[in-house]
Coordinates of C-alpha atoms and ligand atoms in Angstrom, one line a residue:
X23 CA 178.8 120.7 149.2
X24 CA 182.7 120.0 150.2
X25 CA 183.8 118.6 146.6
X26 CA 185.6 115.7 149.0
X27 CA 182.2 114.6 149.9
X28 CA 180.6 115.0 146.3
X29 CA 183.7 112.8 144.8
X30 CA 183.2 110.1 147.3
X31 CA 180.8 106.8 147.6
X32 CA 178.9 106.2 150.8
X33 CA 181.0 104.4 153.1
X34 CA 181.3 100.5 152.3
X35 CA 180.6 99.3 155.8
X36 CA 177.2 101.0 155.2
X37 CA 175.8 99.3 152.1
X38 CA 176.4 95.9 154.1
X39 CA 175.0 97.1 156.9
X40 CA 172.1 98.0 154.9
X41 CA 171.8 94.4 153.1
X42 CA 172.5 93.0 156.8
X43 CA 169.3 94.4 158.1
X44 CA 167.2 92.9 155.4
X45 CA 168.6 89.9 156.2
X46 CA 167.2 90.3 159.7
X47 CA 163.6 91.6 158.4
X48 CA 163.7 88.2 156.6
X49 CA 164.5 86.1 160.0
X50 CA 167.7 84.1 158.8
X51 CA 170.3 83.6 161.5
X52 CA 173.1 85.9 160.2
X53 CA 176.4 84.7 160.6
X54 CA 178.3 88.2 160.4
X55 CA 182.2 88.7 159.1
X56 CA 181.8 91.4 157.8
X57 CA 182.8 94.3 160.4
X58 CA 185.9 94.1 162.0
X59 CA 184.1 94.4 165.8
X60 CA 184.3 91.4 167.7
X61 CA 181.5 89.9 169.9
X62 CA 184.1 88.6 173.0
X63 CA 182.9 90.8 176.1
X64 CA 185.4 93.6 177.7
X65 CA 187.0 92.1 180.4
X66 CA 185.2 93.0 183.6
X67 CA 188.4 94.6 185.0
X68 CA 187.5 97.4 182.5
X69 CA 184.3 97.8 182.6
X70 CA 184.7 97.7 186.4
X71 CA 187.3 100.9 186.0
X72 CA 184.9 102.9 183.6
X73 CA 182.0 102.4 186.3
X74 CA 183.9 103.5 189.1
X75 CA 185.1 106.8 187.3
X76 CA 181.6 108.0 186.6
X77 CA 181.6 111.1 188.4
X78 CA 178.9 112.9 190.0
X79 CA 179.8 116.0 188.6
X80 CA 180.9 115.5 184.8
X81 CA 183.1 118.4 183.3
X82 CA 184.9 118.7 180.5
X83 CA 187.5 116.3 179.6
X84 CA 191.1 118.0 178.1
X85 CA 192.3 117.0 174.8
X86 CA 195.6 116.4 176.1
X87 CA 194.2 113.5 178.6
X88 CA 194.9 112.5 182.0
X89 CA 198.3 111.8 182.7
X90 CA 197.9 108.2 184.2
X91 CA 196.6 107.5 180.8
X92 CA 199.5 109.0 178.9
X93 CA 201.8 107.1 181.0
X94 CA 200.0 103.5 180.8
X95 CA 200.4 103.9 177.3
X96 CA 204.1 104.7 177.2
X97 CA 204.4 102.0 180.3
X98 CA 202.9 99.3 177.1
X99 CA 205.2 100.7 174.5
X100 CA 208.2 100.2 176.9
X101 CA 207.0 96.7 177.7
X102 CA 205.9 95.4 174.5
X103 CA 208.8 97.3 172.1
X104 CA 211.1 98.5 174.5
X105 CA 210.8 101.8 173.6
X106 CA 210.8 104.4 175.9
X107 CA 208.3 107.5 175.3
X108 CA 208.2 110.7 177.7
X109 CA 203.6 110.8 178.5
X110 CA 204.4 114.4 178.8
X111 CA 205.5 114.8 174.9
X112 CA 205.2 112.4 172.6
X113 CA 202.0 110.7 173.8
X114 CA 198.4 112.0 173.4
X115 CA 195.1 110.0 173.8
X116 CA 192.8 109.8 171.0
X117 CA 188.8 108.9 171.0
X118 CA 189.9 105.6 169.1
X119 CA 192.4 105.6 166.4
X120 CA 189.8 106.2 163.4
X121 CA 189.2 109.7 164.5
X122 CA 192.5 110.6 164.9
X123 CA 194.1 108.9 161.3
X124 CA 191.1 111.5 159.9
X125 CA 192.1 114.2 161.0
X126 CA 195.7 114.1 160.9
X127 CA 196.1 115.4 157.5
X128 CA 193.8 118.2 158.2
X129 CA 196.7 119.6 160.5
X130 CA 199.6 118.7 158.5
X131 CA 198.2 119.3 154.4
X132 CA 198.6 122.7 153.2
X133 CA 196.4 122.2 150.3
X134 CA 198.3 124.9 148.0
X135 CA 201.5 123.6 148.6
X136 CA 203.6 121.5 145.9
X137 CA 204.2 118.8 148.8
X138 CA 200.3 117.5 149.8
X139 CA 200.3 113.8 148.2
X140 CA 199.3 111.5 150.7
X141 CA 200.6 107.8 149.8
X142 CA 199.4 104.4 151.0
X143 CA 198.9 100.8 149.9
X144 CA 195.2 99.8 148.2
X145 CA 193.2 97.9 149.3
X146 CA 193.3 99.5 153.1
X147 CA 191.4 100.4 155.4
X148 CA 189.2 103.6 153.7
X149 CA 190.1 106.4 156.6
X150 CA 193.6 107.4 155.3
X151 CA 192.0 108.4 151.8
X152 CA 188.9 110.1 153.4
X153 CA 191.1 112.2 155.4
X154 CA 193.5 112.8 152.7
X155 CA 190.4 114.1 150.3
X156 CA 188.8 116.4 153.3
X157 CA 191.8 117.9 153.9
X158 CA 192.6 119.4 150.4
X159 CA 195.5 116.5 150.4
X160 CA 195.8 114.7 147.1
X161 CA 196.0 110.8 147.6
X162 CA 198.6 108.6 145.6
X163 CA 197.1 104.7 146.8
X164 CA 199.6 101.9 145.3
X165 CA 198.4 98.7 144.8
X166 CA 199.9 95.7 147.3
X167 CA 200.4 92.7 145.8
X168 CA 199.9 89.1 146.7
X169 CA 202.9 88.1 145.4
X170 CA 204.7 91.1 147.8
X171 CA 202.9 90.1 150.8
X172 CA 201.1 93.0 151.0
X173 CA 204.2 95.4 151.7
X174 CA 204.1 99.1 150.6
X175 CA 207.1 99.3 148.4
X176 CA 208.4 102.9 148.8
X177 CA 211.6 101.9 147.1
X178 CA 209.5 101.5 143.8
X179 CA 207.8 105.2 144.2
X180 CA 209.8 107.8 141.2
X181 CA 211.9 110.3 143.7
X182 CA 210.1 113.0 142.0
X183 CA 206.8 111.1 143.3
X184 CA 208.1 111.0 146.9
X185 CA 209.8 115.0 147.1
X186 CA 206.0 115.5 146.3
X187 CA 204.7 113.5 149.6
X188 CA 203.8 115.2 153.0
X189 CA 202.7 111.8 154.2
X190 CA 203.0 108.0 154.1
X191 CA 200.4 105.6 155.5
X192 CA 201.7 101.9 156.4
X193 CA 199.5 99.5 158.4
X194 CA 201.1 96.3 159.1
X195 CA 199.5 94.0 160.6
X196 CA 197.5 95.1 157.7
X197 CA 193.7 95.2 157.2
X198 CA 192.2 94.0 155.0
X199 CA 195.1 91.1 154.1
X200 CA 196.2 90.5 157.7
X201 CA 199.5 90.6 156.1
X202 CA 202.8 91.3 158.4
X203 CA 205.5 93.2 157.9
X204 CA 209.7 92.8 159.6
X205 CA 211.5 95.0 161.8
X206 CA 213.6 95.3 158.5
X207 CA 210.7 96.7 156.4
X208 CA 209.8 99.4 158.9
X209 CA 213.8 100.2 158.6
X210 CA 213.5 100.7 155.2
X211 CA 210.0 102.5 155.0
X212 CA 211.6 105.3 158.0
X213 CA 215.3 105.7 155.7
X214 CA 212.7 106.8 152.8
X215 CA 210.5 108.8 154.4
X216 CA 213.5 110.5 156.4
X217 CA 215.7 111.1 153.1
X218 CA 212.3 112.9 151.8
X219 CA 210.8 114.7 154.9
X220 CA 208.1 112.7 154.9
X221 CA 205.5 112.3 157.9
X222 CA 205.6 108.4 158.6
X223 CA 202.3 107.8 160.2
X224 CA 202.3 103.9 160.9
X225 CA 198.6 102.3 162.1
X226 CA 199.4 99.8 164.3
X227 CA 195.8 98.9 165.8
X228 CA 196.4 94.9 165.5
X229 CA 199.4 94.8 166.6
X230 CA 198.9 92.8 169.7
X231 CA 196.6 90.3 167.7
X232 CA 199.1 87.7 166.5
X233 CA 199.5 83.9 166.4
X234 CA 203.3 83.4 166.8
X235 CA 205.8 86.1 166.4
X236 CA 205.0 89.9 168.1
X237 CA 204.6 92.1 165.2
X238 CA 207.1 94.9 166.0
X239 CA 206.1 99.1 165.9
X240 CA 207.7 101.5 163.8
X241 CA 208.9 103.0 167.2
X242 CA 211.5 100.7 167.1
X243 CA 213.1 101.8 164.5
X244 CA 212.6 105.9 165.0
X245 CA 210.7 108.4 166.1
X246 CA 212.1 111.5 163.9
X247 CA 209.4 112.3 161.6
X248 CA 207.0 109.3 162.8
X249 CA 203.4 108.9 164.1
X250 CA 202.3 105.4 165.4
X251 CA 198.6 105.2 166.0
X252 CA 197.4 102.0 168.5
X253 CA 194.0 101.3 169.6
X254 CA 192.5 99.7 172.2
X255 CA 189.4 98.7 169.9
X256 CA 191.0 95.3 168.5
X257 CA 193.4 94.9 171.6
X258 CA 191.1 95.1 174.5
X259 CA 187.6 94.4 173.1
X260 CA 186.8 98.2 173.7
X261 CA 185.4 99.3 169.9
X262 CA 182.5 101.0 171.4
X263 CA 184.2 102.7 174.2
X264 CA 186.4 104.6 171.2
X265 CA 190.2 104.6 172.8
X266 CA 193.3 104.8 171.4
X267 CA 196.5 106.9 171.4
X268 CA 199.1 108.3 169.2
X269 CA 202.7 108.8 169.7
X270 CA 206.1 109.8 168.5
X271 CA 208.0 113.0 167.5
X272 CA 207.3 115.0 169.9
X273 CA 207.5 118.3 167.7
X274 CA 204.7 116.4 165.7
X275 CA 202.3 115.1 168.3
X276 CA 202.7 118.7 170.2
X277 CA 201.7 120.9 166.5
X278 CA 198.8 117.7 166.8
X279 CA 197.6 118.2 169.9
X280 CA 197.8 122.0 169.3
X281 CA 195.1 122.0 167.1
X282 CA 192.6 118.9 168.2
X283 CA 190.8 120.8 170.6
X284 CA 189.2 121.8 167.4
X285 CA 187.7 118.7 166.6
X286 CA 186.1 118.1 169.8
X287 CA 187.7 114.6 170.5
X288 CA 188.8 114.4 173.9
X289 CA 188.0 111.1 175.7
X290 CA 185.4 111.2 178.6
X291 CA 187.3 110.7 181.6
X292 CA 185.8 107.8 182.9
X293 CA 186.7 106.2 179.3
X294 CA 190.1 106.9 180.1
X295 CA 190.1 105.1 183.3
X296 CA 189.1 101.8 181.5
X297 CA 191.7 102.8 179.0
X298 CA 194.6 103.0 181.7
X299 CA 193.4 100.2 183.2
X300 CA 193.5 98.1 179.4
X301 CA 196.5 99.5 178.6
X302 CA 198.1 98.5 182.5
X303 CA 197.4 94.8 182.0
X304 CA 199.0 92.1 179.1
X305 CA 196.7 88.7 180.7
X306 CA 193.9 89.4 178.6
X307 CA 195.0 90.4 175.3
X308 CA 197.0 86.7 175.4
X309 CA 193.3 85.3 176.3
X310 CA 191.8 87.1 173.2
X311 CA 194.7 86.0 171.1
X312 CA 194.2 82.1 171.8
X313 CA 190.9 82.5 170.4
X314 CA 191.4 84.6 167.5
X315 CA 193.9 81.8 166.7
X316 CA 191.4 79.2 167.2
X317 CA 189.0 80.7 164.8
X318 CA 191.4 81.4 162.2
X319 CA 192.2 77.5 162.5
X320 CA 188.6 76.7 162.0
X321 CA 188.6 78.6 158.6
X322 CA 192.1 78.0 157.7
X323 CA 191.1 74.6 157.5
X324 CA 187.3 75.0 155.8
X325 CA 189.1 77.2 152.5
X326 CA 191.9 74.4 152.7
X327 CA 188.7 72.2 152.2
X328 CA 187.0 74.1 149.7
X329 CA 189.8 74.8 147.4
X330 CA 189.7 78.5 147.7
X331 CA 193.5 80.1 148.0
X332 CA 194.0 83.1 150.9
X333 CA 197.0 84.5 152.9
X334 CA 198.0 82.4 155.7
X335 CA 197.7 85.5 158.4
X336 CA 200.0 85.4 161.1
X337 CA 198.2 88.7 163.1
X338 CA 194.9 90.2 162.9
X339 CA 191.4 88.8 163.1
X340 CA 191.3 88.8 159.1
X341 CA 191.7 86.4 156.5
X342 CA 192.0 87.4 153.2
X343 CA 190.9 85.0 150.4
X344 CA 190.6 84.3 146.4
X345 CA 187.3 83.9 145.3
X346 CA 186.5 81.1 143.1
X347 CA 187.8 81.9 139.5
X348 CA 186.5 84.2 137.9
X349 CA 184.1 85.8 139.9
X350 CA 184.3 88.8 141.8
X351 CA 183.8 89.3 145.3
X352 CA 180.6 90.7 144.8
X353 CA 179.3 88.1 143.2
X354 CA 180.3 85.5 146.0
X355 CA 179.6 88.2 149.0
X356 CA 176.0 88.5 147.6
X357 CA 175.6 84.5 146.9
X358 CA 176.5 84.1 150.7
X359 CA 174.4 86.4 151.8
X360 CA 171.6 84.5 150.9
X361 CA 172.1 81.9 153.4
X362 CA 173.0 84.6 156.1
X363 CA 177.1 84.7 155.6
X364 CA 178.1 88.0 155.9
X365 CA 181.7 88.9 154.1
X366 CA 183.7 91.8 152.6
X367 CA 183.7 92.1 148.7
X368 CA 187.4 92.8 148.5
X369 CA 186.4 95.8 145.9
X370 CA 185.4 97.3 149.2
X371 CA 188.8 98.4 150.5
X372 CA 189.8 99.7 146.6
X373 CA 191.9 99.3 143.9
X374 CA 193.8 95.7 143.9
X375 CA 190.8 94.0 145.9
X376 CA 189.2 92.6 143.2
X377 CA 188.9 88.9 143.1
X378 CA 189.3 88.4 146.9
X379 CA 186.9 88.7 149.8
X380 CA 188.0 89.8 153.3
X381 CA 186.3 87.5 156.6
X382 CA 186.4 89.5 159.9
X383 CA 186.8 86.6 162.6
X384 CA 184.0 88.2 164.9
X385 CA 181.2 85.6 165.4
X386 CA 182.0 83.4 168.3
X387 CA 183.9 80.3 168.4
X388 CA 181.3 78.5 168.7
X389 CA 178.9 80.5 165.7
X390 CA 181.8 80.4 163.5
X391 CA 181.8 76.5 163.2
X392 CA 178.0 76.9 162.8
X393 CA 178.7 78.8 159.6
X394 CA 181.4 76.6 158.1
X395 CA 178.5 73.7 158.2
X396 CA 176.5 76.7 156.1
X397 CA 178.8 78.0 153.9
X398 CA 179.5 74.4 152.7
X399 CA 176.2 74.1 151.8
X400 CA 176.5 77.3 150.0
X401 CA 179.8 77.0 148.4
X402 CA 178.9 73.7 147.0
X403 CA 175.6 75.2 145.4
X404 CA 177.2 77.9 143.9
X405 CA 179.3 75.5 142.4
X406 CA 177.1 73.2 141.2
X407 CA 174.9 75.9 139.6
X408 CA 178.4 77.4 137.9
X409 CA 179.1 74.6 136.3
Ligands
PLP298 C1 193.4 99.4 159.9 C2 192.5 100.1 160.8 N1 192.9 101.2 161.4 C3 192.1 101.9 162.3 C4 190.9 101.4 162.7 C5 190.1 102.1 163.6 O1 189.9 101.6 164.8 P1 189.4 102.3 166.1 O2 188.9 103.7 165.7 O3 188.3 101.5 166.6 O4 190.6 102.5 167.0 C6 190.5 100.2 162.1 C7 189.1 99.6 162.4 O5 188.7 98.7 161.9 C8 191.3 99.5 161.2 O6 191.0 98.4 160.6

């Protein structure tokens, strides 16, 4: 067996998935946060452009994509950074961002070679350390800190550590913390990586779900040496169509693209379609935002309540909280469970989640104030049985 595989765990999402389905056997409503996919339906507009692209005749879709693709997505960038991208270099489409942060490293690690760490912050999302371990890479996770809001600090990292690295992973707005980061920040993060030749790969998939401020792209700031990775999973309610792109240097999404006809990952070109039609329109995404917002309120409000401390978010659909003190999010995760509440144990997304669990704000408006009436119930008897 590939050692990566023997050296990891099954993947988190999958043990709650498992424990979800029990729940069902059993016939209690489930009130699910755990996975970040939400239940708000794709606009139609979308759907309408996949169904109208359904050929009779289906052939083989090129990894490089369809050009009206490539330049919807570098017609966004320019309208929501203003950053302007050539769609004939420095864009290709990617079958959702998940696939394509996998495999990166598997076309930019020489596993032999004295520069193949792989840094990134911990907790995070699980793909960049996957990749990193199935590509012969050797990962070097830092633990974020509350207290830092959640930032990466590569100014903290030994020199020798960073003449070592091939790549850096940032993802602000971050999961699981929904923590932001400034146009300054990404400044700082690109003057490292450049002084050290490191590949900045920057996962931007929430970055149009925000409450008040646009987070900004590490486009803004460069594109020498840098990958940013969007989605329109998070953006456009598409997770099961699986769209995204990735864009940048153009020397470095060319050697990409080179090489991902391996992998089999070109977008069906009806999915593209819907994705150049997501990518063509803002409206919605502002739509999706109001409620995101609203939701958050709901829960900002209900921990307020409760007593339990978490990150005031100001992007993504996450909230990020303390669990009561002293006991792990395991132990709270599994006591909700019970009465149907589905949440992340923050030990899930690694080193430094410990003591938190992460809420995905993916129930409805409407189901989500359903299971504040529960989880007071259940907060109060764990609680009462603590004491
Ligand atoms: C931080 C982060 N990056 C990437 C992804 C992958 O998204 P997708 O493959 O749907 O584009 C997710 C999904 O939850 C995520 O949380």
């Amino acid at each position: 067996m590939n050692r990566a595989i023997r050296e990891l765990k099954s993947y988190p999402m999958d043990r709650l998935n498992r424990a979800k389905e029990e729940i069902k056997r059993k016939g209690l409503k489930l009130f699910d946060f755990g996975t970040g996919d939400p239940k708000e339906p794709t606009p139609s507009f979308i759907r309408e452009a996949l169904i109208r692209a359904v050929p009779e005749v289906s052939q083989y879709p090129t990894v490089k994509g369809r050009k009206e693709l490539r330049e919807a997505a570098a017609g966004w960038v320019k309208r929501r950074f203003g950053v302007e991208l050539n769609p004939e270099a420095e864009v290709i489409p990617t079958a959702g961002s998940k696939e394509a942060i996998f495999h990166l490293p598997l076309v930019f690690i020489e596993a032999e070679s004295d520069k193949r760490k792989v840094v990134f912050g911990t907790p995070a999302y699980p793909v960049y350390l996957r990749g990193t371990l199935f590509a012969g890479g050797e990962p070097h996770p830092v633990e974020l800190k509350f207290e830092e809001n959640f930032l990466l600090r590569l100014d903290k990292l030994p020199r020798s550590l960073l003449e070592e690295t091939r790549i850096v992973w940032i993802n602000y707005p971050h999961n699981p913390t929904g923590a932001s980061a400034p146009l300054s920040y990404f400044e700082e993060v690109y003057g490292i990586c450049r002084e050290h030749g490191i590949i900045l790969c920057s996962d931007e998939c929430y970055v149009d779900i925000y409450f008040t401020e646009p987070p900004p792209s590490v486009l803004q700031v460069g594109k020498e040496g840098v990958l940013a990775f969007h989605s329109l999973s998070k953006r456009s309610g598409m997770t099961g169509y699986r769209s995204g792109f990735v864009a940048g240097d153009g020397k470095l999404v060319q050697e990409y693209l080179k090489y991902r006809s391996s992998f089999g990952v070109a977008s069906q070109d009806f999915v593209q379609a819907a994705a150049t039609a997501a990518w063509s329109d803002d409206g919605h995404v502002e739509e999706r935002r109001r409620i995101f917002k609203e939701k958050a309120k709901v829960f900002s409000e209900f921990f307020k309540e409760i007593g339990l401390e978490f990150l005031p978010a100001e992007a993504t659909f996450y909230l990020w909280v303390k669990t009561p003190k002293g006991v792990s999010g395991e132990k709270y995760a599994l006591h909700l469970l019970k009465y149907g509440i589905v949440v992340s144990p923050g030990e899930f997304f690694g080193r430094g989640g410990e003591g938190f669990f992460r809420i995905a704000l993916v129930p409805t408006l409407s189901e989500c104030k359903e299971a504040v009436e529960v989880w007071r119930r259940a907060h109060a008897e764990f609680e009462r049985v603590r004491r």
